[in-house]
Amino acid sequence: MKTRKIERTRLVPHTVDGETELVLDHETIEVPAPPADWDQRVRTAVTIGAIVLVTASLAWTTASIGDLLSTVTISVVAYAAAVAFDASWILCMAVEWLLRYDPARAKAAQKAGRWALAVSMAAVFAHGYVFDQLIVGAVGAVVSGLAKGGWSMAMRVHARPLDDRTQQWVTKRRAAVDGQLAMIPIRRELQRGQAIVAAEQRAIGTTEETGSADPETSGSPEEAPEDPEAKVSAIRSGTVTTQEAVRNAWDSGIQDPEAVLRIVRKATGRNVPQSSVDRYLRALRVGA
């Protein structure tokens, strides 16, 4: 039986001068070696072979189509454009791989990949036709087809087909997660919009309040002792929200809607409507 050596590390007690500490002890032991996984080795070889085929196809297609296009434009632009022909169906196959557990969405990538391959093979054949080398053009066009076929076989080796019920289960779970992921940027967008609106409202409220006296708080000096605002800590105007101002008044023992309204308008620096104050008061009463 074949064995292999592994290093094992464990904590052991070690005492020096009567003081014991746990230290690391390194030990090399031999364990049975697992049998060779030939299936995995063949799978890896198939994948490497497919990558080699795709690389060769990309190089040949780029050279052929680039030579064809260089007859009408500069070489740099011609060869750069030639890369797009094989890169298109390679990209479609990458998308097909990512969507291998979602056949409905993968079909679009499969169809687009076939069309892109046909266009690429036709362009390579056109290169041979233009230069009176039909056989070279035909053989060169087959290179792309062989590369795509090899990569398709490699994808089949790695594929894990699902039965119909399991596929439906996966589809529903993916839809739920995708919905949650989609809500992340949507919530961020809404929060940014709400922040902009709130900033605009604060700016407008502060501008309108400047240079004007609040009619609710500009009474005679005799009315000052009866003002319930004396029970509330002073808050700088425009630094709190309506909800926070209502909560502050509630915590101070003030529950009269009109009195709370005066406190909120003074604290926020805005002409807050009575309906907003009543809504927050109702929520506080329910919570209480």
PDB file of C-alpha atoms in Angstrom:
ATOM      1  CA  MET A   1       0.000   0.000   0.000  1.00  0.00           C
ATOM      2  CA  LYS A   2       1.318   3.396  -0.935  1.00  0.00           C
ATOM      3  CA  THR A   3       1.741   5.959   1.797  1.00  0.00           C
ATOM      4  CA  ARG A   4       2.507   9.630   1.968  1.00  0.00           C
ATOM      5  CA  LYS A   5       4.102  11.768   4.637  1.00  0.00           C
ATOM      6  CA  ILE A   6       2.239  14.616   6.271  1.00  0.00           C
ATOM      7  CA  GLU A   7       3.254  17.017   9.004  1.00  0.00           C
ATOM      8  CA  ARG A   8       0.945  17.186  12.007  1.00  0.00           C
ATOM      9  CA  THR A   9       0.947  20.039  14.502  1.00  0.00           C
ATOM     10  CA  ARG A  10      -0.621  19.829  17.941  1.00  0.00           C
ATOM     11  CA  LEU A  11      -0.512  21.667  21.264  1.00  0.00           C
ATOM     12  CA  VAL A  12       1.327  19.899  24.078  1.00  0.00           C
ATOM     13  CA  PRO A  13       2.110  21.023  27.639  1.00  0.00           C
ATOM     14  CA  HIS A  14       5.734  21.991  28.313  1.00  0.00           C
ATOM     15  CA  THR A  15       7.068  22.869  31.762  1.00  0.00           C
ATOM     16  CA  VAL A  16      10.120  25.013  32.528  1.00  0.00           C
ATOM     17  CA  ASP A  17      11.011  26.002  36.105  1.00  0.00           C
ATOM     18  CA  GLY A  18       7.632  24.785  37.284  1.00  0.00           C
ATOM     19  CA  GLU A  19       5.712  26.940  34.780  1.00  0.00           C
ATOM     20  CA  THR A  20       3.624  25.025  32.219  1.00  0.00           C
ATOM     21  CA  GLU A  21       2.635  26.412  28.863  1.00  0.00           C
ATOM     22  CA  LEU A  22       1.026  24.913  25.790  1.00  0.00           C
ATOM     23  CA  VAL A  23       3.478  24.838  22.871  1.00  0.00           C
ATOM     24  CA  LEU A  24       3.318  23.552  19.300  1.00  0.00           C
ATOM     25  CA  ASP A  25       4.719  20.086  18.655  1.00  0.00           C
ATOM     26  CA  HIS A  26       5.550  19.179  15.037  1.00  0.00           C
ATOM     27  CA  GLU A  27       5.422  15.531  14.021  1.00  0.00           C
ATOM     28  CA  THR A  28       5.802  13.851  10.617  1.00  0.00           C
ATOM     29  CA  ILE A  29       3.680  10.752  10.118  1.00  0.00           C
ATOM     30  CA  GLU A  30       2.853   8.438   7.228  1.00  0.00           C
ATOM     31  CA  VAL A  31      -0.738   7.911   6.131  1.00  0.00           C
ATOM     32  CA  PRO A  32      -2.225   5.800   3.315  1.00  0.00           C
ATOM     33  CA  ALA A  33      -2.096   7.584  -0.024  1.00  0.00           C
ATOM     34  CA  PRO A  34      -5.444   7.884  -1.809  1.00  0.00           C
ATOM     35  CA  PRO A  35      -5.781   6.087  -5.156  1.00  0.00           C
ATOM     36  CA  ALA A  36      -5.200   8.067  -8.322  1.00  0.00           C
ATOM     37  CA  ASP A  37      -8.318   9.909  -9.529  1.00  0.00           C
ATOM     38  CA  TRP A  38      -8.050   9.252 -13.261  1.00  0.00           C
ATOM     39  CA  ASP A  39     -11.467  10.739 -13.967  1.00  0.00           C
ATOM     40  CA  GLN A  40     -10.316  14.071 -12.595  1.00  0.00           C
ATOM     41  CA  ARG A  41      -7.038  13.851 -14.513  1.00  0.00           C
ATOM     42  CA  VAL A  42      -8.874  13.182 -17.781  1.00  0.00           C
ATOM     43  CA  ARG A  43     -11.319  15.979 -17.021  1.00  0.00           C
ATOM     44  CA  THR A  44      -8.403  18.350 -16.464  1.00  0.00           C
ATOM     45  CA  ALA A  45      -6.733  17.192 -19.697  1.00  0.00           C
ATOM     46  CA  VAL A  46      -9.952  17.784 -21.656  1.00  0.00           C
ATOM     47  CA  THR A  47     -10.227  21.290 -20.219  1.00  0.00           C
ATOM     48  CA  ILE A  48      -6.594  22.108 -21.051  1.00  0.00           C
ATOM     49  CA  GLY A  49      -7.070  20.732 -24.574  1.00  0.00           C
ATOM     50  CA  ALA A  50     -10.154  22.889 -25.100  1.00  0.00           C
ATOM     51  CA  ILE A  51      -8.255  25.978 -23.939  1.00  0.00           C
ATOM     52  CA  VAL A  52      -5.435  25.168 -26.381  1.00  0.00           C
ATOM     53  CA  LEU A  53      -7.921  24.779 -29.243  1.00  0.00           C
ATOM     54  CA  VAL A  54      -9.619  28.075 -28.439  1.00  0.00           C
ATOM     55  CA  THR A  55      -6.260  29.857 -28.216  1.00  0.00           C
ATOM     56  CA  ALA A  56      -5.131  28.424 -31.560  1.00  0.00           C
ATOM     57  CA  SER A  57      -8.437  29.352 -33.185  1.00  0.00           C
ATOM     58  CA  LEU A  58      -8.241  32.895 -31.847  1.00  0.00           C
ATOM     59  CA  ALA A  59      -4.683  33.286 -33.180  1.00  0.00           C
ATOM     60  CA  TRP A  60      -5.505  31.865 -36.628  1.00  0.00           C
ATOM     61  CA  THR A  61      -8.748  33.812 -37.035  1.00  0.00           C
ATOM     62  CA  THR A  62      -7.086  37.038 -35.958  1.00  0.00           C
ATOM     63  CA  ALA A  63      -4.228  36.510 -38.426  1.00  0.00           C
ATOM     64  CA  SER A  64      -6.524  35.605 -41.344  1.00  0.00           C
ATOM     65  CA  ILE A  65      -9.175  38.268 -40.883  1.00  0.00           C
ATOM     66  CA  GLY A  66      -6.569  40.851 -39.895  1.00  0.00           C
ATOM     67  CA  ASP A  67      -4.706  40.184 -43.172  1.00  0.00           C
ATOM     68  CA  LEU A  68      -7.984  40.565 -45.052  1.00  0.00           C
ATOM     69  CA  LEU A  69      -8.940  43.831 -43.368  1.00  0.00           C
ATOM     70  CA  SER A  70      -5.434  45.272 -43.693  1.00  0.00           C
ATOM     71  CA  THR A  71      -6.057  45.652 -47.424  1.00  0.00           C
ATOM     72  CA  VAL A  72      -8.405  48.557 -46.684  1.00  0.00           C
ATOM     73  CA  THR A  73      -7.036  50.000 -43.428  1.00  0.00           C
ATOM     74  CA  ILE A  74      -3.894  50.175 -41.328  1.00  0.00           C
ATOM     75  CA  SER A  75      -2.653  46.907 -39.820  1.00  0.00           C
ATOM     76  CA  VAL A  76      -3.111  47.909 -36.168  1.00  0.00           C
ATOM     77  CA  VAL A  77      -6.790  48.670 -36.629  1.00  0.00           C
ATOM     78  CA  ALA A  78      -7.318  45.642 -38.889  1.00  0.00           C
ATOM     79  CA  TYR A  79      -5.910  43.097 -36.450  1.00  0.00           C
ATOM     80  CA  ALA A  80      -7.608  44.738 -33.493  1.00  0.00           C
ATOM     81  CA  ALA A  81     -10.955  44.403 -35.262  1.00  0.00           C
ATOM     82  CA  ALA A  82     -10.167  40.817 -36.255  1.00  0.00           C
ATOM     83  CA  VAL A  83      -9.971  39.787 -32.600  1.00  0.00           C
ATOM     84  CA  ALA A  84     -13.677  40.546 -32.227  1.00  0.00           C
ATOM     85  CA  PHE A  85     -14.745  37.704 -34.540  1.00  0.00           C
ATOM     86  CA  ASP A  86     -13.588  34.759 -32.429  1.00  0.00           C
ATOM     87  CA  ALA A  87     -13.818  36.709 -29.171  1.00  0.00           C
ATOM     88  CA  SER A  88     -17.579  37.062 -29.740  1.00  0.00           C
ATOM     89  CA  TRP A  89     -18.403  33.355 -29.685  1.00  0.00           C
ATOM     90  CA  ILE A  90     -15.845  32.753 -26.930  1.00  0.00           C
ATOM     91  CA  LEU A  91     -17.644  35.366 -24.845  1.00  0.00           C
ATOM     92  CA  CYS A  92     -20.992  33.696 -25.566  1.00  0.00           C
ATOM     93  CA  MET A  93     -19.599  30.348 -24.411  1.00  0.00           C
ATOM     94  CA  ALA A  94     -18.355  31.939 -21.185  1.00  0.00           C
ATOM     95  CA  VAL A  95     -21.853  33.301 -20.556  1.00  0.00           C
ATOM     96  CA  GLU A  96     -23.294  29.876 -21.358  1.00  0.00           C
ATOM     97  CA  TRP A  97     -20.972  28.360 -18.745  1.00  0.00           C
ATOM     98  CA  LEU A  98     -22.054  30.853 -16.087  1.00  0.00           C
ATOM     99  CA  LEU A  99     -25.724  30.127 -16.864  1.00  0.00           C
ATOM    100  CA  ARG A 100     -25.302  26.352 -17.007  1.00  0.00           C
ATOM    101  CA  TYR A 101     -27.850  25.910 -14.194  1.00  0.00           C
ATOM    102  CA  ASP A 102     -30.344  28.240 -15.867  1.00  0.00           C
ATOM    103  CA  PRO A 103     -31.149  26.649 -19.259  1.00  0.00           C
ATOM    104  CA  ALA A 104     -33.813  29.205 -20.164  1.00  0.00           C
ATOM    105  CA  ARG A 105     -31.330  32.079 -20.016  1.00  0.00           C
ATOM    106  CA  ALA A 106     -28.459  30.016 -21.459  1.00  0.00           C
ATOM    107  CA  LYS A 107     -30.347  29.398 -24.709  1.00  0.00           C
ATOM    108  CA  ALA A 108     -29.863  33.018 -25.805  1.00  0.00           C
ATOM    109  CA  ALA A 109     -26.081  32.704 -25.312  1.00  0.00           C
ATOM    110  CA  GLN A 110     -26.042  29.405 -27.225  1.00  0.00           C
ATOM    111  CA  LYS A 111     -27.907  30.899 -30.178  1.00  0.00           C
ATOM    112  CA  ALA A 112     -25.753  34.033 -30.247  1.00  0.00           C
ATOM    113  CA  GLY A 113     -22.609  31.898 -30.048  1.00  0.00           C
ATOM    114  CA  ARG A 114     -23.626  29.860 -33.093  1.00  0.00           C
ATOM    115  CA  TRP A 115     -24.275  32.990 -35.147  1.00  0.00           C
ATOM    116  CA  ALA A 116     -20.982  34.528 -34.038  1.00  0.00           C
ATOM    117  CA  LEU A 117     -19.140  31.333 -34.981  1.00  0.00           C
ATOM    118  CA  ALA A 118     -20.783  31.271 -38.419  1.00  0.00           C
ATOM    119  CA  VAL A 119     -19.760  34.888 -39.062  1.00  0.00           C
ATOM    120  CA  SER A 120     -16.190  34.170 -37.932  1.00  0.00           C
ATOM    121  CA  MET A 121     -15.885  31.078 -40.162  1.00  0.00           C
ATOM    122  CA  ALA A 122     -17.335  32.981 -43.130  1.00  0.00           C
ATOM    123  CA  ALA A 123     -14.802  35.795 -42.645  1.00  0.00           C
ATOM    124  CA  VAL A 124     -11.899  33.311 -42.570  1.00  0.00           C
ATOM    125  CA  PHE A 125     -13.196  31.635 -45.726  1.00  0.00           C
ATOM    126  CA  ALA A 126     -13.564  35.066 -47.362  1.00  0.00           C
ATOM    127  CA  HIS A 127      -9.873  35.676 -46.715  1.00  0.00           C
ATOM    128  CA  GLY A 128      -8.962  32.555 -48.702  1.00  0.00           C
ATOM    129  CA  TYR A 129     -11.434  33.455 -51.443  1.00  0.00           C
ATOM    130  CA  VAL A 130     -10.049  36.969 -51.903  1.00  0.00           C
ATOM    131  CA  PHE A 131      -6.470  35.679 -52.196  1.00  0.00           C
ATOM    132  CA  ASP A 132      -7.448  32.726 -54.448  1.00  0.00           C
ATOM    133  CA  GLN A 133      -6.729  30.125 -51.759  1.00  0.00           C
ATOM    134  CA  LEU A 134     -10.093  28.465 -51.294  1.00  0.00           C
ATOM    135  CA  ILE A 135      -8.701  25.310 -49.678  1.00  0.00           C
ATOM    136  CA  VAL A 136      -6.714  27.318 -47.136  1.00  0.00           C
ATOM    137  CA  GLY A 137      -9.778  29.436 -46.422  1.00  0.00           C
ATOM    138  CA  ALA A 138     -12.006  26.378 -45.931  1.00  0.00           C
ATOM    139  CA  VAL A 139      -9.502  24.592 -43.679  1.00  0.00           C
ATOM    140  CA  GLY A 140      -8.899  27.757 -41.685  1.00  0.00           C
ATOM    141  CA  ALA A 141     -12.631  28.223 -41.180  1.00  0.00           C
ATOM    142  CA  VAL A 142     -12.910  24.695 -39.787  1.00  0.00           C
ATOM    143  CA  VAL A 143     -10.382  25.597 -37.071  1.00  0.00           C
ATOM    144  CA  SER A 144     -12.926  27.832 -35.328  1.00  0.00           C
ATOM    145  CA  GLY A 145     -15.568  25.112 -35.592  1.00  0.00           C
ATOM    146  CA  LEU A 146     -13.257  22.537 -34.037  1.00  0.00           C
ATOM    147  CA  ALA A 147     -12.345  24.921 -31.220  1.00  0.00           C
ATOM    148  CA  LYS A 148     -15.972  25.581 -30.372  1.00  0.00           C
ATOM    149  CA  GLY A 149     -16.756  21.872 -30.555  1.00  0.00           C
ATOM    150  CA  GLY A 150     -13.886  21.044 -28.222  1.00  0.00           C
ATOM    151  CA  TRP A 151     -14.957  23.657 -25.706  1.00  0.00           C
ATOM    152  CA  SER A 152     -18.564  22.414 -25.900  1.00  0.00           C
ATOM    153  CA  MET A 153     -17.360  18.907 -25.046  1.00  0.00           C
ATOM    154  CA  ALA A 154     -15.348  20.267 -22.115  1.00  0.00           C
ATOM    155  CA  MET A 155     -18.444  22.045 -20.824  1.00  0.00           C
ATOM    156  CA  ARG A 156     -20.411  18.794 -21.046  1.00  0.00           C
ATOM    157  CA  VAL A 157     -17.755  17.055 -18.969  1.00  0.00           C
ATOM    158  CA  HIS A 158     -18.120  19.656 -16.193  1.00  0.00           C
ATOM    159  CA  ALA A 159     -21.905  19.963 -16.479  1.00  0.00           C
ATOM    160  CA  ARG A 160     -24.197  18.678 -13.730  1.00  0.00           C
ATOM    161  CA  PRO A 161     -27.665  18.239 -15.285  1.00  0.00           C
ATOM    162  CA  LEU A 162     -30.624  18.751 -12.947  1.00  0.00           C
ATOM    163  CA  ASP A 163     -33.926  16.933 -13.044  1.00  0.00           C
ATOM    164  CA  ASP A 164     -37.083  18.940 -13.714  1.00  0.00           C
ATOM    165  CA  ARG A 165     -38.198  19.354 -10.086  1.00  0.00           C
ATOM    166  CA  THR A 166     -34.746  20.270  -8.846  1.00  0.00           C
ATOM    167  CA  GLN A 167     -34.422  22.780 -11.697  1.00  0.00           C
ATOM    168  CA  GLN A 168     -37.699  24.411 -10.663  1.00  0.00           C
ATOM    169  CA  TRP A 169     -36.518  24.566  -7.049  1.00  0.00           C
ATOM    170  CA  VAL A 170     -33.233  26.188  -8.104  1.00  0.00           C
ATOM    171  CA  THR A 171     -35.075  28.659 -10.344  1.00  0.00           C
ATOM    172  CA  LYS A 172     -37.381  29.777  -7.537  1.00  0.00           C
ATOM    173  CA  ARG A 173     -34.572  30.146  -5.016  1.00  0.00           C
ATOM    174  CA  ARG A 174     -32.452  32.066  -7.517  1.00  0.00           C
ATOM    175  CA  ALA A 175     -35.385  34.373  -8.299  1.00  0.00           C
ATOM    176  CA  ALA A 176     -35.821  35.146  -4.605  1.00  0.00           C
ATOM    177  CA  VAL A 177     -32.122  35.885  -4.115  1.00  0.00           C
ATOM    178  CA  ASP A 178     -31.958  37.903  -7.347  1.00  0.00           C
ATOM    179  CA  GLY A 179     -34.855  40.001  -6.081  1.00  0.00           C
ATOM    180  CA  GLN A 180     -32.976  40.730  -2.864  1.00  0.00           C
ATOM    181  CA  LEU A 181     -29.826  41.620  -4.795  1.00  0.00           C
ATOM    182  CA  ALA A 182     -31.796  43.900  -7.114  1.00  0.00           C
ATOM    183  CA  MET A 183     -33.234  45.762  -4.134  1.00  0.00           C
ATOM    184  CA  ILE A 184     -29.769  46.733  -2.889  1.00  0.00           C
ATOM    185  CA  PRO A 185     -29.059  49.364  -5.600  1.00  0.00           C
ATOM    186  CA  ILE A 186     -32.742  50.364  -5.621  1.00  0.00           C
ATOM    187  CA  ARG A 187     -32.681  51.098  -1.882  1.00  0.00           C
ATOM    188  CA  ARG A 188     -29.431  53.029  -2.278  1.00  0.00           C
ATOM    189  CA  GLU A 189     -30.976  55.104  -5.054  1.00  0.00           C
ATOM    190  CA  LEU A 190     -34.083  55.802  -2.970  1.00  0.00           C
ATOM    191  CA  GLN A 191     -31.995  56.726   0.065  1.00  0.00           C
ATOM    192  CA  ARG A 192     -29.899  59.118  -2.014  1.00  0.00           C
ATOM    193  CA  GLY A 193     -33.061  60.690  -3.391  1.00  0.00           C
ATOM    194  CA  GLN A 194     -34.606  61.017   0.069  1.00  0.00           C
ATOM    195  CA  ALA A 195     -31.407  62.599   1.384  1.00  0.00           C
ATOM    196  CA  ILE A 196     -31.439  65.154  -1.441  1.00  0.00           C
ATOM    197  CA  VAL A 197     -35.107  65.961  -0.812  1.00  0.00           C
ATOM    198  CA  ALA A 198     -34.499  66.299   2.928  1.00  0.00           C
ATOM    199  CA  ALA A 199     -31.518  68.595   2.334  1.00  0.00           C
ATOM    200  CA  GLU A 200     -33.569  70.711  -0.054  1.00  0.00           C
ATOM    201  CA  GLN A 201     -36.429  70.976   2.440  1.00  0.00           C
ATOM    202  CA  ARG A 202     -34.062  71.989   5.228  1.00  0.00           C
ATOM    203  CA  ALA A 203     -32.483  74.637   3.010  1.00  0.00           C
ATOM    204  CA  ILE A 204     -35.852  76.063   1.952  1.00  0.00           C
ATOM    205  CA  GLY A 205     -37.219  75.975   5.495  1.00  0.00           C
ATOM    206  CA  THR A 206     -34.173  77.789   6.899  1.00  0.00           C
ATOM    207  CA  THR A 207     -34.359  80.453   4.182  1.00  0.00           C
ATOM    208  CA  GLU A 208     -38.041  81.151   4.786  1.00  0.00           C
ATOM    209  CA  GLU A 209     -37.550  81.277   8.546  1.00  0.00           C
ATOM    210  CA  THR A 210     -34.710  83.850   8.384  1.00  0.00           C
ATOM    211  CA  GLY A 211     -35.841  87.354   9.393  1.00  0.00           C
ATOM    212  CA  SER A 212     -39.386  86.310  10.355  1.00  0.00           C
ATOM    213  CA  ALA A 213     -40.913  85.617  13.717  1.00  0.00           C
ATOM    214  CA  ASP A 214     -42.952  82.513  14.443  1.00  0.00           C
ATOM    215  CA  PRO A 215     -46.562  83.659  15.020  1.00  0.00           C
ATOM    216  CA  GLU A 216     -47.132  80.762  17.407  1.00  0.00           C
ATOM    217  CA  THR A 217     -44.226  81.808  19.667  1.00  0.00           C
ATOM    218  CA  SER A 218     -44.417  85.628  19.363  1.00  0.00           C
ATOM    219  CA  GLY A 219     -46.958  86.163  22.092  1.00  0.00           C
ATOM    220  CA  SER A 220     -46.889  88.640  24.929  1.00  0.00           C
ATOM    221  CA  PRO A 221     -44.475  88.195  27.858  1.00  0.00           C
ATOM    222  CA  GLU A 222     -47.369  87.217  30.113  1.00  0.00           C
ATOM    223  CA  GLU A 223     -47.976  84.075  28.061  1.00  0.00           C
ATOM    224  CA  ALA A 224     -44.402  82.828  28.433  1.00  0.00           C
ATOM    225  CA  PRO A 225     -44.862  80.993  31.788  1.00  0.00           C
ATOM    226  CA  GLU A 226     -47.744  78.983  30.312  1.00  0.00           C
ATOM    227  CA  ASP A 227     -45.699  77.849  27.298  1.00  0.00           C
ATOM    228  CA  PRO A 228     -44.992  74.087  27.615  1.00  0.00           C
ATOM    229  CA  GLU A 229     -41.824  74.571  25.577  1.00  0.00           C
ATOM    230  CA  ALA A 230     -40.051  75.456  28.801  1.00  0.00           C
ATOM    231  CA  LYS A 231     -40.049  71.748  29.631  1.00  0.00           C
ATOM    232  CA  VAL A 232     -38.159  70.856  26.434  1.00  0.00           C
ATOM    233  CA  SER A 233     -34.410  71.231  26.015  1.00  0.00           C
ATOM    234  CA  ALA A 234     -33.424  73.864  23.476  1.00  0.00           C
ATOM    235  CA  ILE A 235     -32.466  72.384  20.116  1.00  0.00           C
ATOM    236  CA  ARG A 236     -30.738  74.367  17.406  1.00  0.00           C
ATOM    237  CA  SER A 237     -33.092  75.028  14.528  1.00  0.00           C
ATOM    238  CA  GLY A 238     -32.801  72.816  11.463  1.00  0.00           C
ATOM    239  CA  THR A 239     -30.690  70.077  13.059  1.00  0.00           C
ATOM    240  CA  VAL A 240     -33.427  67.539  13.849  1.00  0.00           C
ATOM    241  CA  THR A 241     -36.187  65.837  11.935  1.00  0.00           C
ATOM    242  CA  THR A 242     -39.883  66.145  12.612  1.00  0.00           C
ATOM    243  CA  GLN A 243     -40.007  62.672  14.121  1.00  0.00           C
ATOM    244  CA  GLU A 244     -37.110  63.440  16.479  1.00  0.00           C
ATOM    245  CA  ALA A 245     -38.713  66.699  17.608  1.00  0.00           C
ATOM    246  CA  VAL A 246     -42.039  64.973  18.307  1.00  0.00           C
ATOM    247  CA  ARG A 247     -40.228  62.264  20.238  1.00  0.00           C
ATOM    248  CA  ASN A 248     -38.369  64.883  22.287  1.00  0.00           C
ATOM    249  CA  ALA A 249     -41.614  66.602  23.245  1.00  0.00           C
ATOM    250  CA  TRP A 250     -43.250  63.247  24.076  1.00  0.00           C
ATOM    251  CA  ASP A 251     -40.360  62.236  26.320  1.00  0.00           C
ATOM    252  CA  SER A 252     -40.695  65.597  28.100  1.00  0.00           C
ATOM    253  CA  GLY A 253     -44.306  64.805  28.973  1.00  0.00           C
ATOM    254  CA  ILE A 254     -45.937  67.086  26.380  1.00  0.00           C
ATOM    255  CA  GLN A 255     -48.702  65.320  24.444  1.00  0.00           C
ATOM    256  CA  ASP A 256     -51.026  68.162  23.434  1.00  0.00           C
ATOM    257  CA  PRO A 257     -50.948  68.260  19.582  1.00  0.00           C
ATOM    258  CA  GLU A 258     -50.891  72.058  19.322  1.00  0.00           C
ATOM    259  CA  ALA A 259     -48.133  72.393  21.908  1.00  0.00           C
ATOM    260  CA  VAL A 260     -46.104  69.668  20.222  1.00  0.00           C
ATOM    261  CA  LEU A 261     -46.607  71.405  16.852  1.00  0.00           C
ATOM    262  CA  ARG A 262     -45.108  74.637  18.196  1.00  0.00           C
ATOM    263  CA  ILE A 263     -42.145  72.713  19.596  1.00  0.00           C
ATOM    264  CA  VAL A 264     -41.569  70.850  16.330  1.00  0.00           C
ATOM    265  CA  ARG A 265     -41.686  74.008  14.216  1.00  0.00           C
ATOM    266  CA  LYS A 266     -39.227  75.731  16.503  1.00  0.00           C
ATOM    267  CA  ALA A 267     -36.865  72.750  16.654  1.00  0.00           C
ATOM    268  CA  THR A 268     -36.852  71.955  12.936  1.00  0.00           C
ATOM    269  CA  GLY A 269     -37.075  75.487  11.599  1.00  0.00           C
ATOM    270  CA  ARG A 270     -39.798  74.442   9.139  1.00  0.00           C
ATOM    271  CA  ASN A 271     -43.509  75.037   8.808  1.00  0.00           C
ATOM    272  CA  VAL A 272     -44.408  71.453   9.660  1.00  0.00           C
ATOM    273  CA  PRO A 273     -48.104  70.612   9.070  1.00  0.00           C
ATOM    274  CA  GLN A 274     -50.293  69.475  11.966  1.00  0.00           C
ATOM    275  CA  SER A 275     -51.068  66.202  10.145  1.00  0.00           C
ATOM    276  CA  SER A 276     -47.427  65.103  10.305  1.00  0.00           C
ATOM    277  CA  VAL A 277     -47.251  65.783  14.030  1.00  0.00           C
ATOM    278  CA  ASP A 278     -50.524  63.931  14.655  1.00  0.00           C
ATOM    279  CA  ARG A 279     -49.251  60.907  12.720  1.00  0.00           C
ATOM    280  CA  TYR A 280     -46.119  60.596  14.851  1.00  0.00           C
ATOM    281  CA  LEU A 281     -48.131  61.166  18.050  1.00  0.00           C
ATOM    282  CA  ARG A 282     -50.481  58.344  17.107  1.00  0.00           C
ATOM    283  CA  ALA A 283     -47.508  56.059  16.549  1.00  0.00           C
ATOM    284  CA  LEU A 284     -46.092  56.966  19.951  1.00  0.00           C
ATOM    285  CA  ARG A 285     -49.436  56.331  21.656  1.00  0.00           C
ATOM    286  CA  VAL A 286     -49.699  52.923  20.032  1.00  0.00           C
ATOM    287  CA  GLY A 287     -46.153  52.088  21.088  1.00  0.00           C
ATOM    288  CA  ALA A 288     -46.862  53.215  24.640  1.00  0.00           C
TER     289      ALA A 288
END
